[in-house]
Coordinates of C-alpha atoms in Angstrom, one line a residue:
X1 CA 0.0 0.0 0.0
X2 CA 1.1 3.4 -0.6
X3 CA 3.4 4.6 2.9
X4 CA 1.9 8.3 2.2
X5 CA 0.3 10.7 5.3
X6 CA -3.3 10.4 5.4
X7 CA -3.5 13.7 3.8
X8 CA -1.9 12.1 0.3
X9 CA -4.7 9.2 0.8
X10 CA -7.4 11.1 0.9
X11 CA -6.2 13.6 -1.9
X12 CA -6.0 10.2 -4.3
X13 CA -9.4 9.5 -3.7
X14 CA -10.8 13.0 -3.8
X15 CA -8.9 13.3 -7.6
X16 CA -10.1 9.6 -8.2
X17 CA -13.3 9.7 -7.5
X18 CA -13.5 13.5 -8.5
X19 CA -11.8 15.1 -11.8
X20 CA -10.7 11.7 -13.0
X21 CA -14.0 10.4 -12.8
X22 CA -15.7 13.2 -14.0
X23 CA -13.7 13.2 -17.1
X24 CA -13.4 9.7 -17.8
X25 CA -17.6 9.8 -17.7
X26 CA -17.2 12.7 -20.7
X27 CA -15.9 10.5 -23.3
X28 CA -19.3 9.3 -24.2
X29 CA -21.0 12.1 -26.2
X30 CA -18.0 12.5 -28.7
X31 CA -17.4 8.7 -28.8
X32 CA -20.7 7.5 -29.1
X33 CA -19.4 6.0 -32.5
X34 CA -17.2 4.0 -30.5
X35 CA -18.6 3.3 -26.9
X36 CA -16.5 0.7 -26.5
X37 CA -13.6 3.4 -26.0
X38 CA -15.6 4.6 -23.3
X39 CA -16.1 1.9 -21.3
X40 CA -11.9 1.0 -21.9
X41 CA -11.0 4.6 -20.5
X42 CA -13.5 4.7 -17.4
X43 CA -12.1 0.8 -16.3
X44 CA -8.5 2.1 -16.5
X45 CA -9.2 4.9 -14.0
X46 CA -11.3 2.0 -12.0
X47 CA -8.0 -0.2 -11.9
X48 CA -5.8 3.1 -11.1
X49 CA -7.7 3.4 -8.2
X50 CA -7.7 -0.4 -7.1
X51 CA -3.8 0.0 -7.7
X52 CA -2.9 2.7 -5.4
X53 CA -4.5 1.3 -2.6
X54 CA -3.6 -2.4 -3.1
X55 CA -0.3 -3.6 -1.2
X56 CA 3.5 -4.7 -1.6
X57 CA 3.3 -7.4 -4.0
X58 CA 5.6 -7.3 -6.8
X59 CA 5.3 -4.0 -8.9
X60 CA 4.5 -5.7 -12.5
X61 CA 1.7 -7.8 -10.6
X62 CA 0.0 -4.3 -9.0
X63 CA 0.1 -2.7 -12.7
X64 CA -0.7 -5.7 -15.0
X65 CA -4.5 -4.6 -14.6
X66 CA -3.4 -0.6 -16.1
X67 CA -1.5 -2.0 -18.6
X68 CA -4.2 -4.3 -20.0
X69 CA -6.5 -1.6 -20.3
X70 CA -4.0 0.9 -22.3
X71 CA -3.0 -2.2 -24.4
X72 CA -7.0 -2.6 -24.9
X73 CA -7.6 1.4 -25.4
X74 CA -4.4 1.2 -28.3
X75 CA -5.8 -1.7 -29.6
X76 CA -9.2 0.3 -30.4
X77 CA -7.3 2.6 -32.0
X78 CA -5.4 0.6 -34.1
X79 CA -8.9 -1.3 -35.0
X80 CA -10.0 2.0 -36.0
X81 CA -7.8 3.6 -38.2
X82 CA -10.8 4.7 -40.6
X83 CA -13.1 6.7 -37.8
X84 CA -13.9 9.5 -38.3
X85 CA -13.1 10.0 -35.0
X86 CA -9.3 8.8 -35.5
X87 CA -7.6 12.3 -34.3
X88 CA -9.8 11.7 -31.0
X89 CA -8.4 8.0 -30.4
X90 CA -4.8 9.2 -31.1
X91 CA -5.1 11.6 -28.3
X92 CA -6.5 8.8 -25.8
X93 CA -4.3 6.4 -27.2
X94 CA -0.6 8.4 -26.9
X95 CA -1.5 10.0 -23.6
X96 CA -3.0 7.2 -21.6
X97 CA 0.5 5.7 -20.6
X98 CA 0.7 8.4 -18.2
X99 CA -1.3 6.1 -15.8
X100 CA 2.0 4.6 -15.1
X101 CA 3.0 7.2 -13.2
X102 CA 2.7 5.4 -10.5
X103 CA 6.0 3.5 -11.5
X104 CA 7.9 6.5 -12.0
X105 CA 10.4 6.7 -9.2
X106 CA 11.5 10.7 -9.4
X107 CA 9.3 12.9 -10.0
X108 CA 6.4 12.1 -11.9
X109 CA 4.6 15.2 -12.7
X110 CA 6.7 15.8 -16.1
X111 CA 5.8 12.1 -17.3
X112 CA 2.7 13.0 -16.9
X113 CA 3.1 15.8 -18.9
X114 CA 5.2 14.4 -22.0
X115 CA 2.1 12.7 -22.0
X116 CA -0.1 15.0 -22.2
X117 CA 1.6 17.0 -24.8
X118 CA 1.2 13.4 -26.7
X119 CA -2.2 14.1 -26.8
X120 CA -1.7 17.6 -27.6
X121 CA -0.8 16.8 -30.8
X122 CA -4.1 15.2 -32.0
X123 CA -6.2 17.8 -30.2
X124 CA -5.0 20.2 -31.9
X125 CA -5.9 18.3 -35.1
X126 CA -9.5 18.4 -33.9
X127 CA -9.5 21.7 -32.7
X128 CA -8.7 22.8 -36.5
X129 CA -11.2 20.5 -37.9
X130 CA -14.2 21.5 -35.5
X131 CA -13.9 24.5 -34.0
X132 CA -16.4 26.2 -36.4
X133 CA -18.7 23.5 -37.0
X134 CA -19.3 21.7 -33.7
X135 CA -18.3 22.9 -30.2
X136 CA -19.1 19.5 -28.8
X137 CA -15.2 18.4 -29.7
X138 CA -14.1 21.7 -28.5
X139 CA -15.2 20.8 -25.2
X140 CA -14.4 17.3 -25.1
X141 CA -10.8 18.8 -25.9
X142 CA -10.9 21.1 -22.9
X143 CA -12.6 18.5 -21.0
X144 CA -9.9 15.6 -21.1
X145 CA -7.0 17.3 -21.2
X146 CA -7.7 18.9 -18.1
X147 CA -7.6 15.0 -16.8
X148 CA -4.0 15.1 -17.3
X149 CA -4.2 19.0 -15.9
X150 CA -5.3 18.4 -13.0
X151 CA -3.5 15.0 -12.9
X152 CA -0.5 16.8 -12.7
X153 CA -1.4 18.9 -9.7
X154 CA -2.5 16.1 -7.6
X155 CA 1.0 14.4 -8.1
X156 CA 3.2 17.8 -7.4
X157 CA 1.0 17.9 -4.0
X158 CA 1.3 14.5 -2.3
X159 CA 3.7 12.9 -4.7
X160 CA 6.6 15.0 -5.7
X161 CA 9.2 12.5 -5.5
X162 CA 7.2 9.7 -6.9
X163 CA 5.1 6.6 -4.8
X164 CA 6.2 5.5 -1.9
X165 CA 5.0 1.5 -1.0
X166 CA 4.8 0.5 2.2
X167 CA 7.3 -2.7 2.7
X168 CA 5.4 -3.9 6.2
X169 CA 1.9 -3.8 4.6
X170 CA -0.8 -6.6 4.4
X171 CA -0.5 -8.5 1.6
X172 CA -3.1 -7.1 -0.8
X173 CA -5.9 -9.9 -2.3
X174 CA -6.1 -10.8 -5.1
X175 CA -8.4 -8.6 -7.5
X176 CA -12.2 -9.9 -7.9
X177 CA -13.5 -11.5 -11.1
X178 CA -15.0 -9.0 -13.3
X179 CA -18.8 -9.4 -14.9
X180 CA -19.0 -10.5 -18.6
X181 CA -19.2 -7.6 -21.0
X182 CA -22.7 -6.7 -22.1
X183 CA -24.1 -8.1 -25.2
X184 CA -23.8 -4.5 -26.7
X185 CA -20.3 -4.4 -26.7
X186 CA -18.9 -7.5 -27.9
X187 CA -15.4 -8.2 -26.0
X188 CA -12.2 -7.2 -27.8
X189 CA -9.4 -9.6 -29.6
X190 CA -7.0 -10.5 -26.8
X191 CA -4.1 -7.7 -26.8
X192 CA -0.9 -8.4 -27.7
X193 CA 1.8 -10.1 -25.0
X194 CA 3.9 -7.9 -22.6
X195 CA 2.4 -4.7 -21.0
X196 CA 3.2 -1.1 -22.3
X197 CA 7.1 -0.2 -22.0
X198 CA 6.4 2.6 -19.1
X199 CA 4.8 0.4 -17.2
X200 CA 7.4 -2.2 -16.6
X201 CA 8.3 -2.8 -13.4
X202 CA 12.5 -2.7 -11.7
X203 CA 13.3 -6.1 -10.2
X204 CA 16.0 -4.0 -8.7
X205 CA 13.8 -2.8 -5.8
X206 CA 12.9 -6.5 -5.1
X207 CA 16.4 -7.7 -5.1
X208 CA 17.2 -5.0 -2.8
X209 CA 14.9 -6.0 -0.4
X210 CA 16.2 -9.5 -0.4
X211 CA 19.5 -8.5 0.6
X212 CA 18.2 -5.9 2.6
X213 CA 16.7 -8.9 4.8
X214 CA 19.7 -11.0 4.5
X215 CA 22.5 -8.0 6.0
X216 CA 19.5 -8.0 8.9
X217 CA 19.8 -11.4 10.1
X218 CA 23.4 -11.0 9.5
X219 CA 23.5 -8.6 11.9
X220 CA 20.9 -10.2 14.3
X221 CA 23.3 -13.3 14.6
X222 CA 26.2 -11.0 15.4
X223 CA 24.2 -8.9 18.0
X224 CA 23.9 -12.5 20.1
X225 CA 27.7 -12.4 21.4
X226 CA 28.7 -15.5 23.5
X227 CA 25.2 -17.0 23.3
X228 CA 25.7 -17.3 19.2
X229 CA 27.8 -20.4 20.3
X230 CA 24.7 -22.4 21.9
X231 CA 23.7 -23.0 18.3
X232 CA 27.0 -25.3 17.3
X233 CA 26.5 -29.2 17.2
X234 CA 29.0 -31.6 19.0
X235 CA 31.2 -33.3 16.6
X236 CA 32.9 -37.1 17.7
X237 CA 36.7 -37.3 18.2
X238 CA 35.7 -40.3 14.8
X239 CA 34.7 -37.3 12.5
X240 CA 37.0 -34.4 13.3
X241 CA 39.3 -34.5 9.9
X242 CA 42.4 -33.0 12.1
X243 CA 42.7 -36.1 13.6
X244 CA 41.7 -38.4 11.3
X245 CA 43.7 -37.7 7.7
X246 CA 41.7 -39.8 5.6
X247 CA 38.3 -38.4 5.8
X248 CA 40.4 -34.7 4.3
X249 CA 41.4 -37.2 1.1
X250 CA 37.3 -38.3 0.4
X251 CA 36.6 -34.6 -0.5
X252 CA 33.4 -32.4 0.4
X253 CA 30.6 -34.3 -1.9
X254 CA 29.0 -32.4 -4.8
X255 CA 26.5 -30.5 -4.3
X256 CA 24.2 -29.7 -7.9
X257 CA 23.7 -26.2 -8.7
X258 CA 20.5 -25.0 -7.4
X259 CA 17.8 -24.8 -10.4
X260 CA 17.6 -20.5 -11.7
X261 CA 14.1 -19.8 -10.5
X262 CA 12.0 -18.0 -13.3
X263 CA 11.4 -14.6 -13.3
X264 CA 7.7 -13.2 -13.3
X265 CA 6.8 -12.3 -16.5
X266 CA 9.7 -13.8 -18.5
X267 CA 8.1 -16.5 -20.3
X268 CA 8.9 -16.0 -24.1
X269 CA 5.9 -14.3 -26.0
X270 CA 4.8 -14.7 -29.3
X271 CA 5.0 -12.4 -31.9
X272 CA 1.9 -10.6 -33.1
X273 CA 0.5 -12.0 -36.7
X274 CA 1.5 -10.0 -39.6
X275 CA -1.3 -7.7 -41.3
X276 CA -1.7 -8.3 -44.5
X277 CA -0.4 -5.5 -47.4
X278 CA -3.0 -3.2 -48.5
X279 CA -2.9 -0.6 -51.6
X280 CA -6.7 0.3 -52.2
X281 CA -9.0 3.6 -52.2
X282 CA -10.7 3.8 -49.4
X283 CA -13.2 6.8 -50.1
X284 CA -11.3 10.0 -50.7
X285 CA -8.4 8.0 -48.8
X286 CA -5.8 6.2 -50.8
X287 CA -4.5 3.3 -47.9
X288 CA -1.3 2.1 -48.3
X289 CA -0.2 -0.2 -45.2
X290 CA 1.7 -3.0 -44.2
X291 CA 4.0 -3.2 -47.2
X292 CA 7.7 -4.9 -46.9
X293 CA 10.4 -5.5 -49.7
X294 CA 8.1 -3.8 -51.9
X295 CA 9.6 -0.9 -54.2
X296 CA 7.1 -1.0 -56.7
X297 CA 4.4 0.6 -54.8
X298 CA 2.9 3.3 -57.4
X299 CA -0.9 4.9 -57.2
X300 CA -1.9 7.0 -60.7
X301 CA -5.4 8.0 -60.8
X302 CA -5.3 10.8 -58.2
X303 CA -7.9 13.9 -57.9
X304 CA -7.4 16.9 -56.0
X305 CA -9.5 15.9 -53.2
X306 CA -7.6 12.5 -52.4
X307 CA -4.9 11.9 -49.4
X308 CA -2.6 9.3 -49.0
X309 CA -2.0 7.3 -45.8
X310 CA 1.0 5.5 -45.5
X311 CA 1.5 3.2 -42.6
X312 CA 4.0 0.5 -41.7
X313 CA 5.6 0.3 -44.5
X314 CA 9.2 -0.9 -43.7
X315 CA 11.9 -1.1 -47.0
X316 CA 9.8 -0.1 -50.0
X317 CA 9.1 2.4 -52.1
X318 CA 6.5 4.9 -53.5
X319 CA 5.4 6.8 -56.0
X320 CA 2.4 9.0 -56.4
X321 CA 1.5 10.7 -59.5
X322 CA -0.4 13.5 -60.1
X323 CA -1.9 16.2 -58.3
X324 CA -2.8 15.0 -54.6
X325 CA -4.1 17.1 -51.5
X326 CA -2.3 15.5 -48.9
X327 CA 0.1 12.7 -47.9
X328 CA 0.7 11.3 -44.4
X329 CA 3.8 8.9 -43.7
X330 CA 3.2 6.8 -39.8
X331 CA 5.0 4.3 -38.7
X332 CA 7.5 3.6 -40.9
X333 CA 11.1 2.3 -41.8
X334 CA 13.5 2.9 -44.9
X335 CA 10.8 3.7 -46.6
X336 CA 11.0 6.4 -50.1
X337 CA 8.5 8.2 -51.1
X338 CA 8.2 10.2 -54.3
X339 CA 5.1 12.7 -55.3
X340 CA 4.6 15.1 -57.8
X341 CA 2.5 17.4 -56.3
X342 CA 0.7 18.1 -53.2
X343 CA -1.9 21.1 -52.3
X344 CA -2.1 20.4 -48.9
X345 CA 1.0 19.2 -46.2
X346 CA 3.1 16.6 -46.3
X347 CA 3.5 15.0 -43.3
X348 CA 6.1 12.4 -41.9
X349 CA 5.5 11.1 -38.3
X350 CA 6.7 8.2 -35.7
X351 CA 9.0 7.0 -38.4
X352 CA 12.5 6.0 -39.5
X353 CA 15.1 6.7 -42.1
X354 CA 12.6 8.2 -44.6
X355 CA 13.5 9.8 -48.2
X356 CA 10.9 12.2 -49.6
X357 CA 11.1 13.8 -53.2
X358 CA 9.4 15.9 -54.6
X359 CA 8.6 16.4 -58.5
X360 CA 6.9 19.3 -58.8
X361 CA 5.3 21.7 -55.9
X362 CA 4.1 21.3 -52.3
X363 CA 3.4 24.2 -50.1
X364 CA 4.4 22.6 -46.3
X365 CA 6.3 19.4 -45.5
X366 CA 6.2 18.5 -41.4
X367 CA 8.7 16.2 -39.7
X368 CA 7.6 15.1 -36.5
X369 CA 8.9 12.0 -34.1
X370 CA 11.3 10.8 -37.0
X371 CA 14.2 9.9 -37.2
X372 CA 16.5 10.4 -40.2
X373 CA 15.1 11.6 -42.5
X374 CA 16.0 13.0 -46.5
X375 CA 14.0 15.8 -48.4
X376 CA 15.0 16.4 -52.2
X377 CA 13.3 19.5 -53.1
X378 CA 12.9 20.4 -56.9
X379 CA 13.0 24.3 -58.3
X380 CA 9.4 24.6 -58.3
X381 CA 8.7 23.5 -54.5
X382 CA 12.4 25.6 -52.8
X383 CA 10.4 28.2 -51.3
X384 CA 7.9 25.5 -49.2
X385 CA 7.6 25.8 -45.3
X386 CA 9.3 22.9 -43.6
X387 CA 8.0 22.4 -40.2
X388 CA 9.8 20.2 -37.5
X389 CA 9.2 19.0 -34.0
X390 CA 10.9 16.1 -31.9
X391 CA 13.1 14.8 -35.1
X392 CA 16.3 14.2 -35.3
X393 CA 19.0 13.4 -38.4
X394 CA 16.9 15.8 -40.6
X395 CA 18.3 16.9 -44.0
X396 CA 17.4 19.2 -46.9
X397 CA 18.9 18.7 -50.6
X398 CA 18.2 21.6 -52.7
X399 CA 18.7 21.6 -56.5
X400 CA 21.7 22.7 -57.8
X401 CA 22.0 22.7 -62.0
X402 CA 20.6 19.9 -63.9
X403 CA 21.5 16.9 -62.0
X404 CA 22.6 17.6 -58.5
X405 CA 22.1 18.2 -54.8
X406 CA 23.2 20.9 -52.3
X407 CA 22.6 19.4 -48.5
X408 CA 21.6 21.5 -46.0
X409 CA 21.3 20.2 -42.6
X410 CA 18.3 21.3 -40.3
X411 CA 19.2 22.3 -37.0
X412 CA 18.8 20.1 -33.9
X413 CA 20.1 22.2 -31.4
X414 CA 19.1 25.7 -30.3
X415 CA 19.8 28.7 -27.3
X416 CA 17.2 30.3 -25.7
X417 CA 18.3 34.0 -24.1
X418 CA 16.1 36.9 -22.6
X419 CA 16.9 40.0 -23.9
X420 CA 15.0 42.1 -21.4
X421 CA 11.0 41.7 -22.7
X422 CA 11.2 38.3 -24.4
X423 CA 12.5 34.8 -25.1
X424 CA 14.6 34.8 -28.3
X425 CA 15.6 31.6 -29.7
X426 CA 18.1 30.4 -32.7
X427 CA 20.1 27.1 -34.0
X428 CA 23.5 26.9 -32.4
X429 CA 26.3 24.6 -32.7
X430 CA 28.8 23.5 -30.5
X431 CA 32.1 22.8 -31.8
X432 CA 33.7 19.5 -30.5

């Protein structure tokens, strides 16, 4: 159980059962496409609370509930790549490791709030898309990112430093059977093995404490003085090996190694099943997803109102003809993409070793969460606003004659002074 003044207690379950509560209730008029979701976010804040107040037992065992229930909330997202609603799941999905908290050993708060500048992200995408037609998402924007807020306040009050557990606790019971799911909501594919990486818990602490008990008795023997003797055994004048040479020749007998007990949690786990590839359009949404080994990839018949969604793609190529609205690069590896042209933004996020060109014109490209990444720019598109945020190895070739490349790397690093009435910042480099 949590070793906190009865103050902390009390604030967990006012936040808990308040603000958390409150919030997790207001997902359902925005997601009423997806209830499910719903249901998934309001159990998670359930299982936060039956955490905090549960006992000693190893950490990974306290948390596996949480981490179910973010595997199950990303899951939904992933199952749902074509809502409507997608910008919305994002923001749930990126931000709702910040539950782990709770396994955070120094400070906590600014987890928290990586987190919820995760989920800033997205909001911002719905923000942009419904501000001026429907102030129901405006307010479920407000609404649930004052959960992570708020969250933040609670922790910098009664847990600065992080959780504290109580090592002389009960032992906490083990957590009751939940009801079946309602025959409205039929119950989600099993998540995939191992929970989310933040909420992973340090054997250190537990090996600690088994030393910790070992130097005790240690010292408990020692404190004894002359009475530690009492505890020694007689030995016959036939068995002492000072007097008797030949029991020193017959050796000590061999003694096996004592079998490695297994670790909790370390049984091997399957990998998840491979989606299969998928080129098609979807609506006004060209889907390209799950292609590997594949530099063939090429989509022709675009219109003006089309995007292009490229996702997990790992080791291929594409090319896009024609004029396109938009293109948006996620999740993936070594992967080159050429385009003619593009009235909207290009966008390349959570991804790895990317090359982009571009044929003809595009007004923005954005680089966000990537790392490494090649832009080849042609005459027509030099002037276009490149936008970067949490990206690093970024590059930008600009033409130079007929055949060739100028590269011009974009900065990384940056210096932040006042100079008396604002902040003013600008790439630096540090010569090493």
């Amino acid at each position: 159980m949590l070793a906190s003044s009865s103050e902390g207690a009390a604030g967990t379950a006012a936040w808990l059962e308040g603000p958390g509560r409150a919030r997790g209730s207001a997902q359902g008029p925005v997601t009423c496409g997806v209830s499910g979701y719903s249901r998934v976010f309001r159990g998670v804040f359930k299982k936060e609370k039956e955490r905090m107040a549960d006992s000693h037992r190893l950490l990974s065992d306290l948390l596996k509930p949480i981490a179910d229930h973010i595997q199950e909330i990303q899951q939904y997202r992933e199952r749902h790549r074509g809502s409507s609603l997608f910008n919305h799941l994002s923001a749930v999905s990126e931000s709702i490791p910040a539950l782990g908290w709770v396994a955070v050993n120094q400070k906590p708060a600014p987890y928290v709030k990586e987190m919820n500048d995760a989920a800033t992200f997205y909001t911002n995408r719905v923000l942009k898309d419904y501000k001026e037609t429907d102030r129901r998402h405006v307010e479920w924007v407000q609404s649930y990112l004052s959960v992570w807020t708020e969250m933040q306040a609670f922790i910098r009050q009664h847990h600065t430093t992080g959780v504290t557990w109580c090592r002389t606790g009960p032992v906490a019971p083990p957590p009751p059977l939940e009801g079946a799911p309602s025959a409205a909501c039929p119950p989600p594919p099993p998540p995939p093995p191992g929970p989310p990486p933040v909420l992973h818990a340090d054997g250190a602490q537990t090996q600690a404490d088994g030393v910790g008990g070992q130097t005790s008795a240690l010292f408990a023997q020692l404190n004894q003085g002359m009475d530690i003797t009492k505890g020694l055994k007689h030995v016959a004048e036939g068995k002492k090996t000072h007097k008797n040479p030949e029991l020193r020749s017959q050796g000590s007998p061999s003694h096996a190694p004592p079998a490695k007990a297994s670790k909790p949690g370390s049984t091997p786990s399957m990998a998840p099943p491979k989606r299969p590839a998928l080129l098609e359009l979807d609506g006004k949404k060209w889907r390209v997803e799950h292609f590997e080994q594949r530099h063939d990839l090429l989509i022709e018949e675009t219109e003006l109102k089309q995007v292009v969604y490229i996702f997990d793609c790992n080791n291929s190529t594409i090319q896009v003809k024609g004029k396109i609205n938009s293109i948006i690069v996620d999740n993936c590896k070594k992967l080159g993409l050429v385009f003619e042209n593009a009235v909207g933004i290009v966008e390349i996020i959570n991804s790895k070793s990317v090359q982009l060109q571009v044929l003809g014109n595009v007004p923005t490209i954005s680089i966000n969460k990537t790392e490494g990444c090649q832009v080849y720019l042609s005459k027509d598109s030099i002037s276009c606003d490149i936008v970067s945020a949490k990206s690093s190895a970024m590059n930008i070739l600009v033409p130079v004659g007929e055949d060739d490349f100028r590269e011009f790397p974009v900065p990384e690093q940056f210096k932040t002074v006042w100079d008396g009435s604002r902040l003013v910042t600008e790439p630096t480099e540090i010569a090493g």
